[in-house]
Amino acid sequence: QGPSGRALRTRSVQLVNNVNEDASLAPWREWLQHNQIHSLLVAPLVLQHKAVGTLSLYSRQAGFFDDAKVELVKTMASEVGRSLERHDVMERNRKNESELAFLSHHDRLTGLPNRQLMEDHIARLISSESDSARLAVMVVSINNFHEVNARLGHEGGDVILCEVARRLRKEVYPFGYVGRVGASRFIACTDRFDQLDGLINQLMARLQSPVNC
């Protein structure tokens, strides 16, 4: 209801060169008197044609803001708005680039590493292992997945894939990697070869549990 609200609603500069003459400032009268503020100027900050904030200046002198100061503040607010727009564009571009970088190495549906990234993980694990160490690579496939899609539709099939991915990730991480390398095929790898039997048993038990679609 005050100058700041009017600036946001109208996207125009609000000038009050005598706060005692603006009835809309009544809720803040005590604060203004305490701080000896007698005039104020509020300019909207506009981002993509929307007012997103204000630039507010206060003075202890009545009538302080003449035409030259008003134009100066308008220019300042305009420059701040343009800077915000540039920052917004840069942030959106950075986010898009990050998403593209992520999707180039991950499955879009499950968020798991894709075939290329899994090959990199496995190659790195192999190169870092000693001669006596061993690496386990497991392939998990959903049998007759085309029938699942036929009965439940692709949305139901996606639910199954995401749930399988979640269960695999929960059992294998942080002891290895899990990736989706085909429509209904996953790969898990781990260098905890001494725990392989227990891991397989846990995976089998978890994967055999029903999935609610």
Coordinates of C-alpha atoms in Angstrom, one line a residue, residues 7-177:
A7 CA 6.3 0.8 -7.5
L8 CA 6.0 -2.9 -7.8
R9 CA 2.4 -2.8 -9.0
T10 CA 2.9 0.1 -11.5
R11 CA 6.5 -0.6 -12.4
S12 CA 7.1 3.2 -12.1
V13 CA 9.2 5.4 -9.8
Q14 CA 7.5 6.6 -6.6
L15 CA 8.6 10.0 -5.2
V16 CA 7.6 11.3 -1.8
N17 CA 9.4 14.5 -1.0
N18 CA 7.4 15.0 2.2
V19 CA 6.5 11.8 4.1
N20 CA 4.0 13.7 6.3
E21 CA 1.9 14.4 3.2
D22 CA 1.6 10.7 2.1
A23 CA -1.2 9.0 3.9
S24 CA -0.1 5.6 2.7
L25 CA 3.0 5.9 4.9
A26 CA 0.9 6.0 8.1
P27 CA 1.9 2.4 9.2
W28 CA 5.6 3.4 9.0
R29 CA 5.2 6.9 10.4
E30 CA 6.8 6.0 13.8
W31 CA 9.8 4.4 12.1
L32 CA 10.2 7.3 9.7
Q33 CA 10.2 9.8 12.5
H34 CA 12.6 7.7 14.6
N35 CA 15.1 7.7 11.8
Q36 CA 14.4 11.3 10.9
I37 CA 13.4 10.5 7.3
H38 CA 11.5 13.2 5.5
S39 CA 11.7 12.1 1.8
L40 CA 12.1 9.0 -0.1
L41 CA 12.4 7.6 -3.6
V42 CA 11.5 4.1 -4.7
A43 CA 12.3 2.7 -8.2
P44 CA 11.2 -0.8 -9.4
L45 CA 13.7 -3.4 -10.5
V46 CA 12.3 -5.0 -13.6
L47 CA 13.4 -8.5 -14.8
Q48 CA 11.8 -9.8 -18.0
H49 CA 9.0 -7.2 -17.8
K50 CA 8.2 -8.1 -14.2
A51 CA 8.9 -6.0 -11.1
V52 CA 11.0 -8.3 -8.9
G53 CA 12.2 -5.8 -6.3
T54 CA 12.8 -2.1 -5.5
L55 CA 15.7 0.3 -5.2
S56 CA 14.8 2.6 -2.3
L57 CA 16.5 5.7 -1.2
Y58 CA 15.8 7.8 1.9
S59 CA 16.8 11.3 2.9
R60 CA 16.6 13.3 6.1
Q61 CA 15.8 16.4 4.0
A62 CA 12.4 17.2 2.8
G63 CA 12.3 17.9 -1.0
F64 CA 15.7 16.3 -1.4
F65 CA 15.0 14.4 -4.6
D66 CA 14.9 16.8 -7.5
D67 CA 14.5 15.9 -11.2
A68 CA 18.2 15.2 -11.7
K69 CA 18.3 12.8 -8.8
V70 CA 15.1 11.1 -9.9
E71 CA 16.6 10.5 -13.4
L72 CA 19.8 9.2 -11.8
V73 CA 18.0 6.7 -9.7
K74 CA 15.9 5.6 -12.7
T75 CA 19.1 4.9 -14.6
M76 CA 20.6 3.1 -11.6
A77 CA 17.5 0.9 -11.3
S78 CA 17.5 0.2 -15.1
E79 CA 21.1 -0.9 -14.9
V80 CA 20.5 -3.1 -12.0
G81 CA 17.5 -4.7 -13.9
R82 CA 19.7 -5.3 -16.9
S83 CA 22.4 -6.9 -14.7
L84 CA 19.8 -9.1 -13.1
E85 CA 18.6 -10.2 -16.6
R86 CA 22.2 -11.0 -17.7
H87 CA 22.7 -12.9 -14.5
D88 CA 19.5 -14.8 -15.0
V89 CA 20.5 -15.7 -18.6
M90 CA 23.9 -16.9 -17.4
E91 CA 22.4 -19.0 -14.7
R92 CA 19.9 -20.6 -17.1
N93 CA 22.6 -21.3 -19.6
R94 CA 24.8 -22.8 -16.9
K95 CA 21.9 -25.0 -15.7
N96 CA 21.2 -26.1 -19.2
E97 CA 24.9 -26.9 -19.8
S98 CA 25.0 -28.9 -16.5
E99 CA 21.9 -30.8 -17.5
L100 CA 23.3 -31.6 -20.9
A101 CA 26.6 -32.7 -19.4
F102 CA 24.7 -35.0 -16.9
L103 CA 22.4 -36.4 -19.6
S104 CA 25.4 -37.2 -21.9
H105 CA 26.6 -39.7 -19.3
H106 CA 23.4 -40.7 -17.5
D107 CA 20.1 -42.4 -18.3
R108 CA 17.4 -39.8 -18.6
L109 CA 14.7 -42.0 -16.9
T110 CA 16.5 -43.5 -14.0
G111 CA 19.4 -41.1 -13.5
L112 CA 21.8 -44.0 -13.5
P113 CA 25.1 -43.9 -15.5
N114 CA 24.7 -44.9 -19.1
R115 CA 26.7 -47.5 -21.0
Q116 CA 29.6 -45.1 -21.8
L117 CA 30.0 -44.0 -18.2
M118 CA 29.8 -47.6 -16.9
E119 CA 32.5 -48.5 -19.4
D120 CA 34.6 -45.7 -18.0
H121 CA 33.9 -46.8 -14.4
I122 CA 34.8 -50.4 -15.1
A123 CA 38.0 -49.4 -17.0
R124 CA 39.1 -47.2 -14.1
L125 CA 38.5 -49.9 -11.6
I126 CA 40.4 -52.4 -13.7
S127 CA 43.4 -50.0 -14.1
S128 CA 43.5 -49.3 -10.4
E129 CA 43.4 -52.9 -9.2
S130 CA 46.5 -54.8 -8.2
D131 CA 47.4 -58.0 -9.9
S132 CA 45.8 -60.1 -7.1
A133 CA 42.6 -58.1 -6.8
R134 CA 39.4 -59.0 -8.7
L135 CA 36.5 -57.1 -10.1
A136 CA 32.9 -58.4 -10.3
V137 CA 30.6 -57.3 -13.1
M138 CA 27.0 -58.4 -13.0
V139 CA 24.3 -58.1 -15.6
V140 CA 20.6 -57.7 -14.5
S141 CA 17.9 -58.0 -17.1
I142 CA 14.1 -57.8 -16.7
N143 CA 12.7 -60.8 -18.5
N144 CA 9.8 -60.3 -20.9
F145 CA 9.8 -56.6 -20.3
H146 CA 7.9 -56.0 -23.6
E147 CA 5.0 -57.9 -22.0
V148 CA 5.1 -55.5 -19.0
N149 CA 4.9 -52.5 -21.4
A150 CA 2.0 -54.2 -23.2
R151 CA 0.0 -54.8 -20.0
L152 CA 0.8 -51.7 -18.0
G153 CA 1.7 -49.2 -20.7
H154 CA 5.0 -47.3 -21.0
E155 CA 4.2 -45.3 -17.9
G156 CA 3.9 -48.6 -15.9
G157 CA 7.1 -49.9 -17.5
D158 CA 8.9 -46.7 -16.5
V159 CA 7.8 -47.2 -12.9
I160 CA 9.2 -50.8 -13.0
L161 CA 12.5 -49.5 -14.4
C162 CA 12.9 -46.7 -11.9
E163 CA 12.1 -49.1 -9.0
V164 CA 14.6 -51.7 -10.2
A165 CA 17.2 -48.9 -10.5
R166 CA 16.5 -47.7 -7.0
R167 CA 16.8 -51.2 -5.5
L168 CA 20.1 -51.9 -7.4
R169 CA 21.5 -48.5 -6.4
K170 CA 20.6 -49.1 -2.7
E171 CA 22.3 -52.5 -2.6
V172 CA 25.4 -51.7 -4.6
Y173 CA 26.3 -48.1 -3.6
P174 CA 28.7 -47.2 -2.1
F175 CA 30.6 -50.4 -2.8
G176 CA 30.4 -50.1 -6.6
Y177 CA 28.5 -48.7 -9.6

